[in-house]
């Protein structure tokens, strides 16, 4: 049983929880994820790690209240316990010091992007970030990014905050302005990551994306999370979740995401 | 005077057309009277060959004699002196290839049904005896066991009996390994697995779930920081193999692991009462013909599939599943498409529509000693299905070998051990079960766990 130490509502659809989880807190690195089960008989839900505190043995998760299990999770409060919490799972993101990197976040994707960009900044990399959301309230973590990013660009679909439009528009503008990036890290819905790659590929700007397919165990056992990368089948849980965006077959990944559309009880890395 | 009947006392079973619609256990077990009658068929040989066929050396004639004497608790004690999980072995051991294959009664007629008797004794004990917590003197030494499947649980139990403080690390939320996620309820009820594991916990074994060794903590950290004196790796063969044919990533294609895990571990057969769904549709093709394939096919039938096919590239004689499982599957209406090799899965709107197969004929024996299947040119045809389950085997999970320097493994991933001690290339680290052999049987894994426990004890005692 894993105690909830803090809980915060980030917007009408997204919440944050800090959970006591010693094994995950001691070992996790940016890019990795956890799997939780809210209660006995609950489904296994993969969630991204938004932050961790090794001193406090705690891990921060951010999730979108979307289906059955995240709704149940949302009903828990500080002092309550999550039945199961296992991690860290997946490979740490392959981060190293570079000159300048741009992060592109869509919706809840800002949460897992945050520890990756922070680590790059700590290594001495200059970091820009483009955060997109449906409207003002869905733009996440802007203040957190401002602490270490040179430039924080905000876009909303309806123009209620920042630039009206998509993150890809800003990314294209930056490139057109002649800003030199060594790498782009894009995390968000599959369609967003696919579109980011469309922008970066002509410039051969290396783009890492993070995939969140349906999975059960998260340890390589079920194979449900298979994705096609570079023409080969990979398991997102053990080979990823971060992959070279130029190599990912986004179209097949989008089809597989629809497996239990009818059942609407998808295991998701809560970033819809 | 022994009972000279040439046939085993039959064990009652649910009727095939009833059981293929429910998840209750297929075989119902002997009554007391049936068990005694069968036990009297044992000749109590001076040189019991049956014991040579048992990977964990259960004193078979001794326990059967106790059954004849109606002292079922004594029979239980005799079995459990060597086998920690009798209710499980009585159900899933391939006795026909082990103890029963050596029984002299089998020369003329059927061998003594050792498996059914073991099952009876274990079930009788569970139903009648009070659970006792033995008083074991601790020796102050710590052993870490990775994985709570058959090999890990056996190794942990044996070491706990000898006074070691044993912690079992399990990656999933529930203990039992393949006994929990893999073997279906109708073959091995999960409450029974839970009881057998509780028995091992009563010996003082501590099971920590939700710890993925290799990610949450490494073997080096267990030894250097957590101060474990030895480590046993029983992490199984969890990585599913695929066919690598076109269409394998269509919706409706599952690995057997995913399909069975959804149903067994996550109780998907109760959806939407539980939140984990599983879809089967009307027609299902299971590729492969081992025990896992039979489990998947029979599970699909129970989930409501109208037609379930076993698609296998070799012939009847090469089917690797236990004869009993094949027999049960056929009784339940599973259709066998033997000498059919899948070459492509066709889809429509992202979903499986059919599986295309090529007919095969058998040629000369190959490296495995089985006759090699060869395609019959131009014999391709499509079988219309909604779901395809790939059950062609599993490999060891790479996580531990990737994160444990100094641990030697074979090219296909199996951990290399000294077979007499199960010791690996790394000091203080032992391994056994499917992670060493590749997918094999519960009892072989248990035997390996036991061998390792003995070697770990000898190593730590001599220190």
XYZ file of C-alpha atoms in Angstrom:
735
model
C 0.000 0.000 0.000
C 1.346 3.392 -1.026
C 0.420 6.545 0.878
C -0.741 9.704 -0.857
C 1.300 12.591 0.575
C -0.101 15.463 -1.487
C -2.776 16.032 -4.078
C -3.411 18.987 -6.335
C -5.990 19.756 -9.005
C -4.169 21.215 -12.013
C -7.221 21.877 -14.161
C -10.696 20.511 -14.737
C -9.314 17.264 -16.138
C -5.846 16.818 -14.673
C -4.623 16.100 -11.161
C -1.272 15.615 -9.491
C -0.401 13.289 -6.630
C 2.737 12.864 -4.589
C 2.932 9.256 -3.425
C 5.240 7.523 -0.981
C 6.951 4.855 -3.091
C 10.487 4.144 -1.844
C 11.630 1.688 -4.528
C 10.546 3.953 -7.371
C 11.801 7.141 -5.702
C 15.287 5.738 -5.104
C 15.851 4.522 -8.647
C 13.737 6.508 -11.107
C 15.158 8.722 -13.839
C 13.462 11.113 -16.265
C 11.620 9.244 -19.011
C 10.547 6.322 -16.853
C 7.019 5.516 -15.725
C 5.095 3.608 -13.072
C 2.100 1.294 -13.056
C -0.542 1.629 -10.389
C -3.614 -0.293 -9.307
C -6.039 1.842 -7.370
C -7.610 -1.020 -5.429
C -7.910 -4.800 -5.181
C -9.172 -6.057 -8.558
C -8.227 -2.727 -10.157
C -6.669 -2.592 -13.621
C -2.998 -1.842 -14.087
C -2.645 1.764 -15.246
C 0.655 3.152 -16.557
C 1.339 6.744 -15.475
C 4.258 9.041 -16.159
C 6.581 10.287 -13.468
C 6.388 14.082 -13.268
C 8.857 14.441 -10.401
C 10.549 12.552 -7.585
C 12.141 13.305 -4.226
C 14.770 10.777 -3.111
C 14.918 12.239 0.418
C 11.172 11.968 0.961
C 10.916 8.594 -0.846
C 8.179 10.145 -2.941
C 7.161 10.148 -6.581
C 4.846 12.668 -8.240
C 2.374 11.413 -10.811
C 0.144 13.478 -13.065
C -2.949 11.940 -14.594
C -5.928 12.885 -16.642
C -9.243 11.868 -15.085
C -10.484 9.993 -18.099
C -11.820 6.516 -17.502
C -12.875 4.165 -14.770
C -9.553 3.790 -12.973
C -8.376 7.407 -13.088
C -11.805 8.444 -11.790
C -11.342 6.024 -8.890
C -7.838 7.364 -8.316
C -9.240 10.870 -8.280
C -11.591 9.903 -5.457
C -8.622 9.224 -3.148
C -7.223 11.979 -0.954
C -4.134 12.837 1.065
C -3.585 10.131 3.686
C -5.335 7.446 1.605
C -3.429 4.575 0.040
C -3.003 3.368 -3.532
C -3.130 -0.452 -3.568
C -0.186 -1.051 -5.905
C 2.538 1.205 -7.258
C 5.422 -0.335 -9.177
C 8.399 1.240 -10.855
C 10.434 2.685 -12.228
C 9.579 1.014 -15.537
C 11.006 1.585 -18.998
C 14.399 2.893 -20.022
C 15.562 6.251 -18.700
C 15.558 8.896 -21.442
C 18.994 8.987 -23.136
C 19.937 12.509 -22.009
C 23.348 14.114 -22.416
C 24.688 17.654 -22.433
C 24.026 19.527 -25.665
C 24.139 23.160 -26.753
C 20.400 23.860 -27.099
C 17.324 21.645 -26.943
C 13.652 22.371 -27.573
C 10.857 20.561 -25.771
C 7.340 20.390 -27.188
C 4.550 19.400 -24.799
C 0.936 18.702 -25.616
C -1.565 18.683 -22.741
C -0.553 16.300 -19.959
C 2.652 15.580 -21.898
C 4.133 18.568 -20.067
C 4.395 16.433 -16.928
C 6.837 13.785 -18.203
C 8.675 16.384 -20.309
C 9.407 18.466 -17.206
C 11.969 16.162 -15.489
C 13.702 15.493 -18.826
C 14.225 19.178 -19.645
C 15.185 19.969 -16.053
C 17.874 17.300 -16.132
C 19.203 18.645 -19.429
C 19.316 22.142 -17.929
C 21.174 20.784 -14.908
C 23.719 19.275 -17.303
C 24.278 22.741 -18.762
C 22.101 22.494 -21.846
C 20.164 25.606 -22.897
C 16.497 24.701 -23.023
C 13.454 26.165 -24.764
C 9.983 24.775 -24.302
C 6.722 25.048 -26.217
C 3.697 24.120 -24.110
C 0.383 23.570 -25.831
C -3.103 23.061 -24.490
C -6.709 23.159 -25.620
C -7.256 26.392 -23.665
C -5.529 28.406 -20.942
C -6.363 26.005 -18.111
C -4.868 23.027 -19.993
C -1.436 24.618 -20.262
C 0.522 22.795 -17.576
C 3.696 23.498 -15.634
C 4.481 26.880 -17.292
C 5.856 28.329 -14.042
C 7.938 25.235 -13.375
C 9.519 25.388 -16.832
C 10.246 29.112 -16.474
C 12.714 28.314 -13.666
C 15.256 26.780 -16.028
C 14.097 27.432 -19.599
C 15.478 30.317 -21.652
C 12.232 30.658 -23.562
C 8.790 29.368 -22.626
C 6.308 29.539 -25.516
C 2.639 28.910 -24.848
C 0.041 27.967 -27.434
C -3.664 27.264 -27.073
C -6.155 25.938 -29.603
C -8.589 28.773 -28.799
C -6.102 31.560 -28.181
C -7.184 31.980 -24.544
C -3.499 32.053 -23.545
C -0.330 32.684 -25.484
C -0.310 32.128 -29.209
C -3.452 30.795 -30.895
C -2.523 27.623 -32.728
C -0.318 24.607 -32.295
C 3.129 24.065 -30.883
C 4.316 23.018 -34.324
C 3.713 26.555 -35.629
C 6.024 28.010 -32.980
C 8.590 25.285 -33.599
C 8.586 26.082 -37.321
C 8.990 29.797 -36.571
C 11.950 29.170 -34.296
C 13.615 27.061 -36.949
C 12.855 29.680 -39.616
C 14.372 32.364 -37.369
C 17.575 30.390 -37.467
C 17.582 29.131 -33.869
C 19.892 26.126 -33.811
C 18.622 23.152 -31.842
C 20.608 19.949 -31.331
C 17.538 17.967 -30.426
C 13.785 18.167 -30.000
C 11.865 16.216 -27.349
C 8.137 15.967 -28.025
C 5.654 14.444 -25.609
C 1.904 14.539 -26.058
C -0.872 12.908 -28.062
C 0.300 10.682 -30.949
C -1.057 13.083 -33.583
C 0.875 15.964 -32.027
C 4.140 14.018 -31.938
C 3.588 12.903 -35.519
C 3.135 16.528 -36.569
C 6.241 17.648 -34.685
C 8.246 15.057 -36.598
C 6.816 16.433 -39.870
C 8.303 19.812 -38.926
C 11.701 18.594 -37.727
C 12.471 15.864 -40.249
C 13.210 18.151 -43.233
C 15.902 19.813 -41.088
C 17.185 16.472 -39.799
C 16.576 17.799 -36.283
C 16.724 14.683 -34.100
C 13.374 14.269 -32.349
C 12.680 11.989 -29.419
C 9.072 11.074 -28.664
C 7.523 9.212 -25.750
C 4.919 6.525 -26.457
C 2.155 5.425 -24.129
C 0.439 2.417 -25.696
C -1.940 0.071 -23.930
C -0.030 -2.307 -21.677
C -0.618 -4.633 -18.759
C 2.500 -5.630 -16.866
C 5.038 -3.027 -18.023
C 7.923 -5.504 -17.757
C 7.959 -7.010 -21.258
C 5.606 -9.846 -20.499
C 2.382 -9.153 -22.363
C 3.600 -7.617 -25.605
C 0.420 -5.535 -25.768
C 2.470 -2.347 -26.020
C 4.209 -3.337 -29.237
C 4.995 -0.494 -31.578
C 6.739 -0.426 -34.935
C 9.997 1.521 -34.790
C 12.395 1.514 -37.714
C 10.392 -1.295 -39.316
C 10.847 -3.540 -36.275
C 8.372 -4.438 -33.552
C 9.448 -3.029 -30.179
C 7.860 -3.201 -26.747
C 7.316 0.351 -25.463
C 7.560 -0.824 -21.846
C 11.069 -2.273 -22.010
C 12.572 -0.852 -25.211
C 11.061 2.605 -24.608
C 8.977 4.539 -23.809
C 11.226 7.068 -25.592
C 12.007 6.425 -29.254
C 13.509 8.246 -32.204
C 10.509 10.040 -33.689
C 11.799 9.658 -37.262
C 11.594 5.869 -36.892
C 8.183 5.539 -35.196
C 5.226 4.305 -37.244
C 2.665 6.702 -35.758
C -0.215 5.509 -37.916
C -0.061 1.919 -36.648
C 0.409 3.203 -33.088
C -2.779 5.267 -33.437
C -4.692 2.218 -34.652
C -3.482 0.100 -31.727
C -4.460 2.827 -29.258
C -8.066 2.163 -30.290
C -8.160 -1.483 -29.121
C -10.605 -1.025 -26.290
C -12.333 2.108 -27.508
C -15.655 0.415 -26.949
C -14.748 -0.650 -23.455
C -13.382 2.799 -22.639
C -11.217 1.415 -19.908
C -7.885 1.962 -21.495
C -4.665 1.701 -19.578
C -3.053 4.992 -20.435
C 0.008 6.862 -19.392
C -2.572 9.482 -18.410
C -1.717 12.116 -20.918
C -4.524 11.673 -23.467
C -3.415 -58.320 -1.753
C -3.091 -55.392 -4.179
C -5.933 -54.307 -6.398
C -4.973 -55.790 -9.786
C -7.342 -53.705 -11.916
C -5.543 -52.729 -15.118
C -7.140 -49.304 -15.203
C -6.852 -46.252 -13.009
C -9.894 -45.359 -10.938
C -11.520 -42.676 -13.078
C -11.551 -39.148 -11.708
C -14.901 -37.355 -12.024
C -14.886 -34.369 -14.400
C -17.347 -31.711 -15.457
C -19.047 -32.720 -18.727
C -17.287 -31.114 -21.736
C -20.299 -29.161 -23.025
C -20.917 -27.795 -19.535
C -17.365 -26.909 -18.567
C -16.508 -25.160 -21.841
C -18.883 -22.405 -20.707
C -17.509 -21.875 -17.202
C -14.171 -21.276 -15.461
C -14.694 -23.872 -12.713
C -12.126 -26.627 -12.386
C -12.464 -29.342 -15.044
C -11.368 -32.312 -12.915
C -13.195 -32.718 -9.658
C -10.769 -34.911 -7.701
C -11.121 -38.307 -6.055
C -13.434 -39.029 -3.156
C -11.884 -40.712 -0.113
C -13.157 -44.089 -1.307
C -11.848 -43.607 -4.845
C -8.441 -42.538 -3.515
C -8.132 -45.602 -1.296
C -9.226 -47.879 -4.126
C -6.622 -46.384 -6.471
C -3.934 -46.442 -3.773
C -4.378 -50.196 -3.353
C -3.151 -50.626 -6.940
C 0.361 -49.655 -5.763
C 2.638 -52.686 -5.343
C 4.895 -50.799 -2.898
C 7.970 -51.875 -4.873
C 11.213 -52.445 -2.944
C 13.008 -50.443 -5.607
C 10.462 -47.711 -6.386
C 11.204 -46.617 -9.947
C 8.484 -43.983 -9.731
C 10.651 -41.916 -7.390
C 13.402 -41.793 -10.009
C 10.930 -40.108 -12.315
C 10.123 -37.368 -9.794
C 12.237 -34.197 -10.103
C 11.783 -33.493 -6.375
C 12.053 -37.098 -5.077
C 8.688 -37.407 -3.373
C 8.651 -40.740 -1.413
C 5.779 -41.980 -3.547
C 5.160 -45.544 -2.236
C 5.355 -44.229 1.339
C 2.608 -41.666 0.885
C 0.448 -44.093 -1.074
C 0.773 -46.645 1.731
C -0.468 -43.995 4.168
C -3.467 -43.372 1.879
C -4.291 -47.095 1.958
C -4.115 -46.907 5.764
C -6.498 -43.917 5.607
C -3.902 -41.793 7.396
C -4.168 -38.863 5.008
C -2.328 -36.399 7.241
C 0.645 -38.738 7.398
C 0.507 -39.008 3.608
C 0.560 -35.194 3.437
C 3.581 -35.015 5.735
C 5.437 -37.544 3.613
C 4.754 -35.614 0.386
C 5.559 -32.209 1.838
C 8.845 -33.448 3.273
C 10.037 -33.124 -0.330
C 7.408 -31.076 -2.199
C 6.153 -27.719 -0.938
C 3.322 -27.356 -3.477
C 1.492 -30.730 -3.689
C -1.958 -29.396 -4.605
C -0.372 -27.656 -7.593
C 1.845 -30.564 -8.694
C -1.041 -33.005 -8.379
C -2.801 -30.919 -11.008
C -0.222 -29.635 -13.460
C 2.732 -32.071 -13.353
C 3.178 -34.149 -16.520
C 3.048 -37.374 -14.468
C 2.714 -39.463 -17.622
C 6.271 -38.445 -18.520
C 7.641 -38.601 -14.969
C 6.677 -40.792 -11.989
C 3.840 -42.628 -13.711
C 5.983 -43.420 -16.763
C 8.219 -45.544 -14.520
C 5.458 -47.341 -12.576
C 5.653 -51.130 -13.068
C 1.872 -51.322 -13.211
C 2.145 -49.391 -16.437
C 3.885 -52.290 -18.186
C 0.586 -54.132 -18.398
C -2.292 -51.699 -18.081
C -2.328 -48.182 -16.674
C 0.179 -47.006 -14.073
C -0.947 -46.050 -10.575
C -2.463 -42.562 -10.740
C 0.162 -40.947 -8.556
C -0.838 -37.448 -9.625
C -4.499 -37.858 -8.695
C -3.502 -39.354 -5.336
C -1.138 -36.471 -4.623
C -3.906 -34.040 -5.470
C -6.347 -35.896 -3.218
C -3.948 -35.833 -0.251
C -3.214 -32.125 -0.661
C -6.880 -31.201 -1.066
C -7.860 -33.360 1.919
C -5.271 -31.612 4.055
C -6.421 -28.142 2.951
C -10.020 -29.000 3.699
C -9.417 -30.622 7.081
C -6.197 -29.508 8.749
C -5.626 -26.313 10.656
C -2.881 -24.129 9.264
C 0.090 -24.249 11.600
C 2.927 -21.797 11.924
C 6.071 -23.793 12.559
C 8.617 -22.553 15.054
C 11.869 -22.227 13.127
C 15.087 -20.988 14.691
C 16.548 -18.214 12.528
C 20.209 -18.436 11.578
C 20.605 -14.704 10.934
C 21.466 -15.043 7.254
C 19.540 -13.311 4.488
C 18.654 -14.645 1.056
C 16.863 -12.708 -1.700
C 14.686 -14.623 -4.144
C 13.670 -12.948 -7.402
C 10.280 -14.077 -8.646
C 7.486 -15.846 -6.779
C 6.776 -18.557 -9.330
C 7.360 -22.272 -8.782
C 11.169 -22.148 -8.581
C 11.342 -19.042 -6.385
C 8.641 -20.145 -3.969
C 10.200 -23.598 -3.609
C 13.679 -22.198 -3.055
C 12.317 -19.674 -0.538
C 10.392 -22.338 1.393
C 13.349 -24.716 1.565
C 15.668 -21.966 2.823
C 13.139 -20.673 5.352
C 12.817 -24.200 6.772
C 16.577 -24.144 7.311
C 16.372 -20.875 9.277
C 17.233 -18.305 6.606
C 15.520 -14.942 6.463
C 14.087 -15.007 2.962
C 12.636 -12.075 1.019
C 10.931 -12.827 -2.279
C 10.726 -9.931 -4.747
C 7.805 -10.140 -7.174
C 7.371 -7.735 -10.104
C 3.605 -8.115 -10.379
C 1.028 -7.152 -7.764
C 0.301 -10.764 -6.946
C 2.538 -13.684 -5.994
C 2.653 -16.982 -7.879
C 4.270 -16.139 -11.209
C 2.963 -18.368 -13.989
C 0.694 -20.134 -11.482
C -1.184 -16.840 -11.113
C -0.936 -15.151 -14.497
C -0.507 -18.103 -16.844
C -2.318 -21.304 -15.897
C -6.093 -20.807 -16.076
C -8.522 -21.117 -13.205
C -10.187 -24.207 -14.723
C -6.906 -26.095 -14.522
C -5.488 -24.576 -11.351
C -7.884 -22.637 -9.099
C -6.313 -19.403 -7.899
C -7.559 -19.701 -4.311
C -5.598 -22.925 -4.110
C -2.447 -21.185 -5.387
C -3.001 -18.503 -2.743
C -3.258 -21.171 -0.027
C -0.071 -22.917 -1.116
C 1.753 -19.577 -1.105
C 0.327 -18.745 2.331
C 1.817 -22.037 3.562
C 5.238 -20.888 2.411
C 4.713 -17.474 4.033
C 3.937 -19.231 7.305
C 7.488 -20.598 7.207
C 8.574 -16.976 7.628
C 9.121 -16.056 3.973
C 8.448 -12.391 3.264
C 6.992 -11.670 -0.185
C 7.392 -8.115 -1.479
C 5.192 -7.500 -4.503
C 5.623 -4.579 -6.950
C 9.418 -4.776 -7.010
C 10.972 -5.167 -10.450
C 14.506 -6.385 -9.863
C 16.687 -4.759 -12.491
C 14.639 -1.554 -12.295
C 13.435 -0.935 -8.710
C 16.673 -2.411 -7.357
C 19.548 -4.333 -8.932
C 21.156 -7.597 -7.857
C 24.371 -5.756 -6.997
C 22.396 -3.411 -4.751
C 20.705 -6.368 -3.053
C 24.122 -7.833 -2.233
C 26.153 -4.701 -1.513
C 23.594 -2.344 0.030
C 20.814 -4.568 1.348
C 23.358 -7.128 2.586
C 21.770 -10.282 1.251
C 24.161 -13.220 1.636
C 22.877 -14.911 -1.506
C 20.442 -14.319 -4.357
C 18.309 -16.830 -6.257
C 16.951 -15.748 -9.653
C 13.679 -17.407 -10.611
C 12.381 -14.743 -12.947
C 10.861 -17.159 -15.450
C 10.441 -16.926 -19.193
C 8.184 -13.967 -19.539
C 9.035 -12.473 -22.907
C 6.544 -13.576 -25.556
C 7.743 -14.632 -28.991
C 5.939 -13.505 -32.098
C 5.859 -15.025 -35.581
C 7.205 -11.932 -37.330
C 4.691 -12.231 -40.146
C 2.741 -9.351 -41.726
C -0.354 -8.280 -39.819
C 0.842 -9.287 -36.381
C 0.263 -5.804 -34.963
C -3.373 -5.670 -36.041
C -5.976 -5.187 -33.340
C -7.167 -8.567 -32.133
C -3.728 -10.186 -32.148
C -2.545 -11.068 -28.661
C 0.443 -12.885 -27.295
C -0.727 -15.844 -25.208
C 0.819 -14.046 -22.233
C -1.328 -10.975 -22.755
C -4.466 -12.999 -23.417
C -4.008 -15.270 -20.399
C -2.814 -12.469 -18.111
C -5.888 -10.414 -18.901
C -8.071 -13.393 -18.003
C -6.195 -15.045 -15.120
C -4.318 -12.317 -13.275
C -6.638 -9.426 -14.096
C -9.806 -11.587 -13.997
C -10.898 -10.241 -17.376
C -13.486 -13.005 -17.652
C -15.519 -11.012 -15.133
C -15.463 -7.780 -17.226
C -17.179 -5.350 -16.702
C -17.416 -6.426 -13.049
C -13.639 -5.927 -13.022
C -12.134 -3.114 -15.124
C -9.685 -5.098 -17.323
C -11.334 -6.113 -20.586
C -10.570 -8.974 -22.955
C -12.096 -9.433 -26.397
C -12.455 -12.749 -28.224
C -15.097 -12.295 -30.888
C -16.749 -15.281 -32.544
C -13.785 -17.052 -34.118
C -10.351 -17.424 -32.629
C -7.122 -18.914 -33.972
C -4.479 -19.933 -31.456
C -1.089 -20.416 -33.105
C 1.012 -23.152 -31.460
C 0.187 -26.457 -29.805
C 1.917 -26.491 -26.426
C 0.210 -26.425 -23.036
C -0.020 -22.636 -23.177
C -1.761 -22.836 -26.554
C -4.273 -25.347 -25.137
C -4.873 -23.040 -22.169
C -5.468 -20.078 -24.486
C -7.803 -22.034 -26.792
C -9.877 -23.452 -23.946
C -10.017 -20.002 -22.332
C -11.245 -18.427 -25.590
C -13.986 -21.056 -25.796
C -15.080 -20.277 -22.250
C -15.182 -16.566 -23.048
C -17.849 -17.322 -25.633
C -15.977 -17.861 -28.893
C -18.020 -20.125 -31.173
C -15.130 -21.586 -33.125
C -11.641 -21.936 -31.732
C -8.786 -23.318 -33.831
C -5.383 -24.619 -32.871
C -3.158 -23.732 -35.834
C 0.092 -25.701 -35.782
C 2.712 -26.211 -38.440
C 3.667 -29.752 -37.414
C 1.542 -32.917 -37.091
C -0.347 -34.758 -34.353
C 2.704 -36.751 -33.189
C 4.728 -33.573 -32.744
C 2.154 -31.695 -30.614
C 4.121 -30.670 -27.517
C 1.157 -30.277 -25.122
C 0.343 -32.980 -22.572
C -1.931 -35.673 -23.991
C -4.499 -34.914 -21.290
C -4.665 -31.251 -22.301
C -5.117 -32.116 -25.982
C -7.804 -34.637 -25.054
C -9.634 -32.086 -22.904
C -9.358 -29.432 -25.608
C -10.826 -31.742 -28.260
C -13.640 -32.792 -25.927
C -14.479 -29.132 -25.425
C -14.812 -28.550 -29.149
C -11.454 -27.007 -30.047
C -10.763 -27.571 -33.766
C -7.219 -28.708 -34.619
C -5.731 -27.359 -37.842
C -2.487 -29.319 -37.899
C 0.184 -29.047 -40.609
C -0.912 -25.458 -41.223
C 1.697 -22.719 -40.995
C 0.496 -19.110 -40.659
C 2.104 -16.761 -43.179
C 0.034 -13.573 -42.852
C -2.735 -12.066 -40.787
C -5.179 -10.020 -42.852
C -7.100 -7.093 -41.456
C -9.907 -4.672 -42.125
C -10.063 -1.199 -40.527
C -7.161 -2.165 -38.314
C -8.833 -5.313 -36.976
C -8.049 -8.960 -37.702
C -10.203 -10.452 -40.458
C -8.459 -13.726 -41.282
C -5.288 -15.709 -40.867
C -3.640 -17.035 -44.005
C -1.937 -20.404 -43.678
C 0.161 -22.653 -45.906
C -0.411 -26.393 -45.688
C 2.647 -28.371 -44.670
C 3.927 -31.888 -45.177
C 6.450 -33.621 -42.943
C 9.978 -34.184 -44.183
C 13.146 -35.511 -42.538
C 13.764 -35.005 -38.798
C 15.275 -31.614 -37.873
C 17.614 -30.578 -35.040
C 14.829 -31.097 -32.479
C 14.415 -34.703 -33.672
C 10.927 -33.932 -34.945
C 10.056 -34.255 -38.611
C 10.541 -30.936 -40.320
C 7.410 -29.373 -41.797
C 7.731 -28.251 -45.422
C 5.302 -25.984 -47.255
C 3.057 -27.415 -49.955
C 3.376 -24.960 -52.844
C 0.208 -23.093 -53.686
C -1.798 -24.531 -50.793
C -2.420 -21.173 -49.085
C -5.880 -20.513 -47.746
C -7.491 -18.116 -45.291
C -9.299 -18.964 -42.066
C -11.724 -16.207 -41.068
C -11.159 -15.138 -37.460
C -11.701 -12.140 -35.184
C -8.866 -12.909 -32.813
C -5.414 -14.462 -33.128
C -3.459 -15.619 -30.078
C 0.241 -16.282 -30.616
C 1.377 -19.124 -28.343
C 4.707 -20.197 -29.807
C 6.801 -19.868 -26.678
C 8.470 -17.387 -24.369
C 12.064 -16.348 -23.749
C 13.640 -15.224 -20.471
C 13.027 -11.581 -19.619
C 16.170 -9.585 -20.499
C 15.904 -7.116 -17.599
C 18.075 -9.017 -15.133
C 20.808 -9.974 -17.557
C 20.958 -6.380 -18.831
C 21.399 -4.975 -15.325
C 23.625 -7.608 -13.698
C 27.298 -7.379 -14.659
C 29.131 -10.693 -14.413
C 26.042 -12.827 -15.038
C 26.717 -15.072 -18.027
C 23.833 -16.001 -20.289
C 23.362 -18.045 -23.420
C 22.759 -16.405 -26.765
C 18.983 -16.914 -26.483
C 18.987 -15.312 -23.042
C 18.975 -18.267 -20.635
C 21.149 -17.827 -17.532
C 24.097 -20.249 -17.481
C 24.333 -22.360 -14.306
C 26.189 -25.365 -12.923
C 23.391 -27.945 -13.040
C 24.422 -29.622 -9.795
C 24.197 -26.452 -7.718
C 22.339 -23.957 -9.951
C 25.192 -21.527 -9.258
C 25.671 -18.814 -11.880
C 28.884 -17.172 -13.042
C 28.385 -14.479 -10.408
C 29.424 -15.125 -6.809
C 26.568 -15.765 -4.412
C 24.010 -15.730 -7.222
C 22.007 -18.820 -8.180
C 19.268 -19.293 -10.763
C 16.687 -21.878 -11.742
C 13.435 -22.521 -13.557
C 12.440 -21.170 -16.936
C 15.002 -18.345 -16.821
C 17.652 -21.086 -17.103
C 15.902 -23.721 -19.218
C 13.501 -21.654 -21.306
C 9.807 -22.396 -20.931
C 9.476 -25.810 -19.247
C 7.341 -27.317 -16.491
C 6.324 -26.267 -12.984
C 7.919 -29.336 -11.428
C 11.287 -28.904 -13.157
C 11.380 -25.327 -11.908
C 10.556 -26.531 -8.404
C 13.313 -29.122 -8.613
C 15.788 -26.405 -9.600
C 14.640 -24.179 -6.728
C 15.196 -27.038 -4.335
C 18.653 -27.876 -5.687
C 19.638 -24.223 -5.416
C 18.360 -23.967 -1.833
C 20.507 -26.929 -0.822
C 23.578 -25.459 -2.540
C 22.986 -21.990 -1.048
C 22.695 -23.565 2.400
C 25.931 -25.512 1.915
C 27.729 -22.426 0.610
C 26.594 -20.186 3.476
C 27.136 -22.841 6.155
C 30.711 -23.406 5.040
C 31.438 -19.666 5.114
